[in-house]
Short mmCIF file of C-alpha atoms and ligand atoms in Angstrom, two decimals:
data_model
loop_
_atom_site.label_atom_id
_atom_site.label_comp_id
_atom_site.label_asym_id
_atom_site.label_seq_id
_atom_site.Cartn_x
_atom_site.Cartn_y
_atom_site.Cartn_z
CA ASP H 1 -30.59 -8.88 -2.16
CA ARG H 2 -26.98 -8.79 -3.29
CA PRO H 3 -26.06 -8.70 -6.97
CA ASP H 4 -24.92 -12.07 -8.31
CA ALA H 5 -21.55 -13.53 -7.34
CA LEU H 6 -20.55 -10.69 -4.99
CA PRO H 7 -19.73 -12.31 -1.68
CA TYR H 8 -20.70 -10.35 1.42
CA ASP H 9 -18.05 -11.92 3.59
CA LEU H 10 -16.35 -8.83 5.05
CA SER H 11 -19.38 -7.43 6.82
CA GLY H 12 -18.28 -5.24 9.72
CA VAL H 13 -14.57 -5.84 9.12
CA ARG H 14 -12.67 -2.60 9.72
CA MET H 15 -10.07 -2.02 7.02
CA VAL H 16 -7.48 0.68 6.57
CA ILE H 17 -5.96 0.77 3.09
CA SER H 18 -3.20 3.05 1.81
CA ALA H 19 -2.99 3.93 -1.86
CA GLY H 20 -1.20 6.21 -4.29
CA GLY H 21 2.25 7.70 -4.11
CA THR H 22 3.79 9.92 -1.47
CA ARG H 23 5.23 13.33 -2.36
CA GLU H 24 8.33 14.53 -0.57
CA ALA H 25 8.64 18.29 -0.62
CA LEU H 26 11.77 20.08 -1.82
CA ASP H 27 10.39 23.59 -1.53
CA PRO H 28 6.88 25.11 -1.52
CA VAL H 29 6.30 24.21 -5.17
CA ARG H 30 8.39 21.08 -5.84
CA TYR H 31 8.50 17.51 -4.65
CA LEU H 32 10.03 14.10 -5.30
CA GLY H 33 7.32 11.66 -6.29
CA ASN H 34 6.54 8.52 -8.24
CA HIS H 35 4.19 7.26 -10.93
CA SER H 36 1.75 5.38 -8.69
CA SER H 37 -1.79 5.76 -10.03
CA GLY H 38 -3.50 4.52 -6.87
CA LYS H 39 -5.71 2.27 -8.97
CA GLN H 40 -4.96 -0.98 -7.13
CA GLY H 41 -5.53 0.50 -3.68
CA TYR H 42 -8.72 2.24 -4.79
CA ALA H 43 -9.96 -1.00 -6.38
CA LEU H 44 -9.32 -2.82 -3.10
CA ALA H 45 -11.17 -0.17 -1.13
CA ARG H 46 -14.15 -0.30 -3.47
CA ALA H 47 -14.32 -4.10 -3.51
CA ALA H 48 -13.91 -4.38 0.27
CA SER H 49 -16.67 -1.86 0.84
CA GLN H 50 -18.96 -3.75 -1.56
CA ARG H 51 -18.26 -6.89 0.47
CA GLY H 52 -19.42 -5.16 3.64
CA ALA H 53 -16.18 -3.85 5.15
CA ASP H 54 -15.91 -0.51 6.89
CA VAL H 55 -13.11 1.03 4.83
CA THR H 56 -10.78 3.96 5.39
CA LEU H 57 -8.57 4.85 2.42
CA VAL H 58 -5.42 6.78 3.26
CA SER H 59 -4.55 8.25 -0.09
CA GLY H 60 -1.38 9.83 -1.38
CA ALA H 61 -1.17 11.31 -4.87
CA THR H 62 -3.12 9.43 -7.55
CA SER H 63 -4.19 9.77 -11.15
CA ASN H 64 -7.76 10.29 -9.88
CA PRO H 65 -9.19 6.77 -10.15
CA GLY H 66 -12.51 8.06 -8.75
CA ASP H 67 -13.59 7.99 -5.11
CA PRO H 68 -15.21 4.68 -4.16
CA ALA H 69 -18.69 5.01 -2.67
CA SER H 70 -19.11 4.60 1.11
CA VAL H 71 -15.37 4.75 1.79
CA ARG H 72 -13.80 7.26 4.20
CA ILE H 73 -10.95 9.02 2.37
CA VAL H 74 -8.03 10.66 4.15
CA ASN H 75 -5.66 12.54 1.87
CA VAL H 76 -1.97 12.72 2.72
CA ASP H 77 1.14 14.04 1.05
CA SER H 78 4.39 12.74 2.50
CA ALA H 79 5.46 9.35 3.81
CA ARG H 80 5.66 10.69 7.35
CA GLU H 81 2.10 12.03 7.11
CA MET H 82 0.95 8.69 5.75
CA GLN H 83 2.72 6.91 8.60
CA ARG H 84 0.97 9.07 11.20
CA GLU H 85 -2.47 8.31 9.72
CA MET H 86 -1.79 4.60 9.21
CA SER H 87 -0.36 3.94 12.66
CA GLU H 88 -3.18 5.83 14.42
CA ARG H 89 -5.92 4.22 12.37
CA ALA H 90 -4.43 0.72 12.59
CA VAL H 91 -5.31 0.72 16.30
CA ASP H 92 -9.01 0.41 15.37
CA ALA H 93 -8.57 -1.86 12.36
CA ASP H 94 -8.98 -5.59 11.76
CA VAL H 95 -7.06 -5.45 8.47
CA VAL H 96 -4.37 -3.01 7.32
CA ILE H 97 -3.24 -3.01 3.68
CA MET H 98 -0.23 -1.01 2.47
CA ALA H 99 -0.92 -0.63 -1.25
CA ALA H 100 0.74 2.79 -1.40
CA ALA H 101 4.00 3.50 -3.22
CA VAL H 102 5.89 5.10 -0.36
CA ALA H 103 8.99 7.12 -1.26
CA ASP H 104 12.01 5.43 0.28
CA PHE H 105 13.80 8.76 0.67
CA ARG H 106 12.95 12.41 1.24
CA PRO H 107 15.02 15.59 0.93
CA VAL H 108 16.75 16.24 4.28
CA SER H 109 15.44 19.77 4.33
CA VAL H 110 12.52 21.60 2.77
CA ALA H 111 13.36 25.11 1.59
CA ASP H 112 11.02 27.77 3.02
CA ALA H 113 11.07 29.68 -0.27
CA LYS H 114 11.19 28.54 -3.85
CA ILE H 115 14.69 27.41 -4.79
CA LYS H 116 16.13 29.81 -7.39
CA LYS H 117 18.15 28.84 -10.40
CA GLY H 118 20.97 31.19 -9.42
CA ASP H 119 24.32 31.45 -11.17
CA ASP H 120 26.11 28.43 -9.67
CA GLY H 121 24.17 25.62 -11.32
CA PRO H 122 22.12 23.07 -9.41
CA ALA H 123 22.86 22.17 -5.79
CA PRO H 124 22.77 18.43 -5.01
CA ILE H 125 19.65 17.12 -3.30
CA VAL H 126 20.63 15.40 -0.06
CA LEU H 127 18.25 12.63 0.99
CA ASP H 128 17.23 11.01 4.23
CA THR H 129 15.55 7.61 4.60
CA ASN H 130 11.80 7.62 5.20
CA PRO H 131 10.26 5.45 7.91
CA ASP H 132 9.11 2.04 6.71
CA ILE H 133 5.38 2.27 7.44
CA LEU H 134 4.64 -1.42 6.86
CA ALA H 135 7.52 -2.60 9.04
CA GLY H 136 6.40 -0.09 11.69
CA LEU H 137 2.89 -1.56 11.72
CA VAL H 138 4.30 -5.07 12.18
CA ARG H 139 6.48 -3.74 15.04
CA ASP H 140 3.44 -2.06 16.65
CA ARG H 141 1.65 -5.39 16.55
CA THR H 142 4.61 -7.16 18.16
CA ASP H 143 4.79 -4.44 20.81
CA GLY H 144 1.08 -4.73 21.56
CA LYS H 145 0.17 -1.22 20.33
CA ILE H 146 -2.21 -2.84 17.88
CA ALA H 147 -4.10 -6.10 18.40
CA SER H 148 -2.14 -9.30 17.84
CA ASP H 149 -4.80 -10.64 15.44
CA THR H 150 -4.75 -7.58 13.16
CA VAL H 151 -4.08 -8.78 9.61
CA ILE H 152 -1.26 -6.85 7.92
CA VAL H 153 -0.84 -6.94 4.14
CA GLY H 154 1.96 -5.49 2.02
CA PHE H 155 2.61 -5.06 -1.68
CA ALA H 156 5.81 -5.44 -3.66
CA ALA H 157 6.52 -4.42 -7.23
CA GLU H 158 9.55 -6.34 -8.42
CA THR H 159 11.44 -6.61 -11.70
CA GLY H 160 13.85 -9.39 -10.80
CA ASP H 161 17.58 -8.86 -11.35
CA GLU H 162 20.89 -10.74 -11.25
CA HIS H 163 20.17 -11.71 -7.61
CA GLY H 164 16.92 -13.50 -8.40
CA GLY H 165 13.55 -13.47 -10.07
CA VAL H 166 10.39 -11.61 -9.09
CA LEU H 167 9.23 -14.41 -6.77
CA ASP H 168 12.63 -14.75 -5.04
CA HIS H 169 12.61 -11.05 -4.23
CA GLY H 170 8.99 -11.32 -3.08
CA ARG H 171 9.71 -14.21 -0.71
CA ALA H 172 12.68 -12.39 0.79
CA LYS H 173 10.61 -9.23 1.21
CA LEU H 174 7.79 -11.11 2.96
CA ARG H 175 10.28 -12.47 5.50
CA ARG H 176 11.96 -9.09 5.92
CA LYS H 177 8.72 -7.18 6.45
CA GLY H 178 7.03 -9.74 8.72
CA CYS H 179 3.54 -9.07 7.35
CA ASP H 180 0.90 -11.82 6.90
CA LEU H 181 0.42 -11.48 3.15
CA LEU H 182 2.57 -9.92 0.47
CA ILE H 183 1.05 -9.19 -2.93
CA VAL H 184 3.84 -9.44 -5.49
CA ASN H 185 3.54 -7.77 -8.87
CA ALA H 186 5.87 -8.18 -11.80
CA VAL H 187 6.76 -4.72 -13.12
CA GLY H 188 8.89 -3.25 -15.86
CA GLY H 189 8.22 -3.27 -19.58
CA GLY H 190 5.00 -1.31 -19.15
CA LYS H 191 3.52 -3.70 -16.55
CA ALA H 192 1.50 -2.53 -13.53
CA PHE H 193 2.27 1.19 -13.20
CA GLY H 194 -0.73 3.17 -14.38
CA THR H 195 -2.04 0.33 -16.49
CA GLU H 196 -5.48 -1.20 -16.14
CA ASP H 197 -4.29 -4.77 -15.75
CA ASN H 198 -2.14 -6.41 -13.14
CA THR H 199 -0.70 -9.83 -12.43
CA GLY H 200 1.19 -11.50 -9.62
CA TRP H 201 1.10 -13.74 -6.57
CA VAL H 202 -0.18 -13.65 -3.03
CA LEU H 203 2.56 -14.92 -0.70
CA SER H 204 1.45 -15.91 2.76
CA ALA H 205 3.59 -15.98 5.91
CA ASP H 206 2.44 -19.59 6.42
CA GLY H 207 4.16 -20.54 3.14
CA ARG H 208 1.12 -20.64 0.86
CA GLU H 209 1.65 -19.08 -2.56
CA THR H 210 -1.33 -18.31 -4.76
CA GLY H 211 -1.03 -17.11 -8.33
CA LEU H 212 -3.20 -14.16 -9.32
CA PRO H 213 -4.76 -14.42 -12.76
CA PHE H 214 -3.87 -11.79 -15.33
CA GLY H 215 -6.73 -9.36 -15.34
CA SER H 216 -8.12 -6.06 -14.19
CA LYS H 217 -7.13 -4.44 -10.92
CA THR H 218 -10.76 -5.00 -9.88
CA LEU H 219 -10.34 -8.73 -10.39
CA MET H 220 -6.99 -8.66 -8.57
CA ALA H 221 -8.66 -6.82 -5.70
CA SER H 222 -11.34 -9.44 -5.28
CA ARG H 223 -8.81 -12.30 -5.36
CA ILE H 224 -6.64 -10.51 -2.81
CA LEU H 225 -9.66 -10.00 -0.57
CA ASP H 226 -10.49 -13.72 -0.85
CA GLU H 227 -7.10 -14.40 0.74
CA VAL H 228 -7.50 -11.63 3.33
CA ALA H 229 -10.97 -12.91 4.32
CA GLN H 230 -9.48 -16.29 5.24
CA LEU H 231 -7.18 -14.61 7.76
CA VAL H 232 -9.74 -12.44 9.52
CA PRO H 233 -10.56 -14.03 12.87
CA ASP H 234 -14.14 -15.34 13.04
CA GLY H 235 -15.19 -13.04 15.87
CA ARG H 236 -14.34 -10.00 13.78
CA VAL H 237 -16.64 -10.80 10.90
N1 CTP I 1 6.48 0.51 2.37
C1 CTP I 1 6.23 1.25 3.49
N2 CTP I 1 7.08 2.26 3.85
C2 CTP I 1 8.16 2.54 3.10
C3 CTP I 1 8.44 1.79 1.95
C4 CTP I 1 7.56 0.77 1.60
O1 CTP I 1 5.26 0.98 4.18
N3 CTP I 1 8.96 3.53 3.47
C5 CTP I 1 5.57 -0.58 2.03
C6 CTP I 1 4.87 -0.46 0.70
O2 CTP I 1 3.63 0.21 0.82
C7 CTP I 1 4.66 -1.93 0.31
C8 CTP I 1 5.84 -2.64 0.96
O3 CTP I 1 6.32 -1.76 1.98
O4 CTP I 1 3.49 -2.45 0.90
C9 CTP I 1 6.96 -2.96 0.04
O5 CTP I 1 7.43 -1.79 -0.58
P1 CTP I 1 8.73 -1.86 -1.45
O6 CTP I 1 9.06 -0.51 -1.98
O7 CTP I 1 8.55 -2.97 -2.44
O8 CTP I 1 9.80 -2.36 -0.38
P2 CTP I 1 11.07 -1.70 0.25
O9 CTP I 1 11.20 -2.28 1.62
O10 CTP I 1 11.01 -0.21 0.16
O11 CTP I 1 12.25 -2.30 -0.61
P3 CTP I 1 12.85 -1.86 -2.05
O12 CTP I 1 12.13 -0.62 -2.52
O13 CTP I 1 14.30 -1.65 -1.80
O14 CTP I 1 12.59 -3.06 -2.93
CA1 CA I 2 10.70 0.99 -1.78
#
């Protein structure tokens, strides 16, 4: 018997979910990082597992949201490490969700020893662009490295600016990334990062746009999975 209202519609669906922030090393003790708490990705992993999915969570740095039961957890540090795990594990997945906050840039070189203060003041940090993991997964699907019916989901945290609102940026990002669903969050002014509540839209490559109700990340997770479940091919469930 299942507890009330919890659908069991993802039974046997293999999901790989990334969460948390990547850390890009500067030297053995320092890194460039971000404020991602990992809460949304962890909530997705927990909800998917409760709905019967076989879930692997590839986790960067988090604020320790608590390990979901019955979920395989793979810890990673940098974007490149996360990419290695995601691209390998996507081969055996029906659904791949990039909920992680991946650093766009990393220091070009990592010092072998701790950088000293010295007498000359700080040296500039030179950056290189990290691989785009989500775009790489879409490319792997196009190239046949992963199955053509693998569902690929991305996230976007947008503030809106002089070029357009949150939704405009989300729509453009969905087209640019080529994923099947893009979860768009409005951020800034204390929204989303590290908070308990979240709000946004699910944009679908087929043009459907579904508003997500303001509420907990757990509620967001279950609404997102409702959309994902519709895209999973019948034979996979
Ligand atoms: N993403 C990724 N690899 C990166 C950067 C982002 O896989 N190097 C993924 C994120 O996990 C998210 C989606 O791409 O699912 C969108 O991330 P976002 O930072 O919003 O998009 P960017 O393409 O990096 O664009 P920008 O930061 O300039 O808005
Ligand atoms: Ca980015």
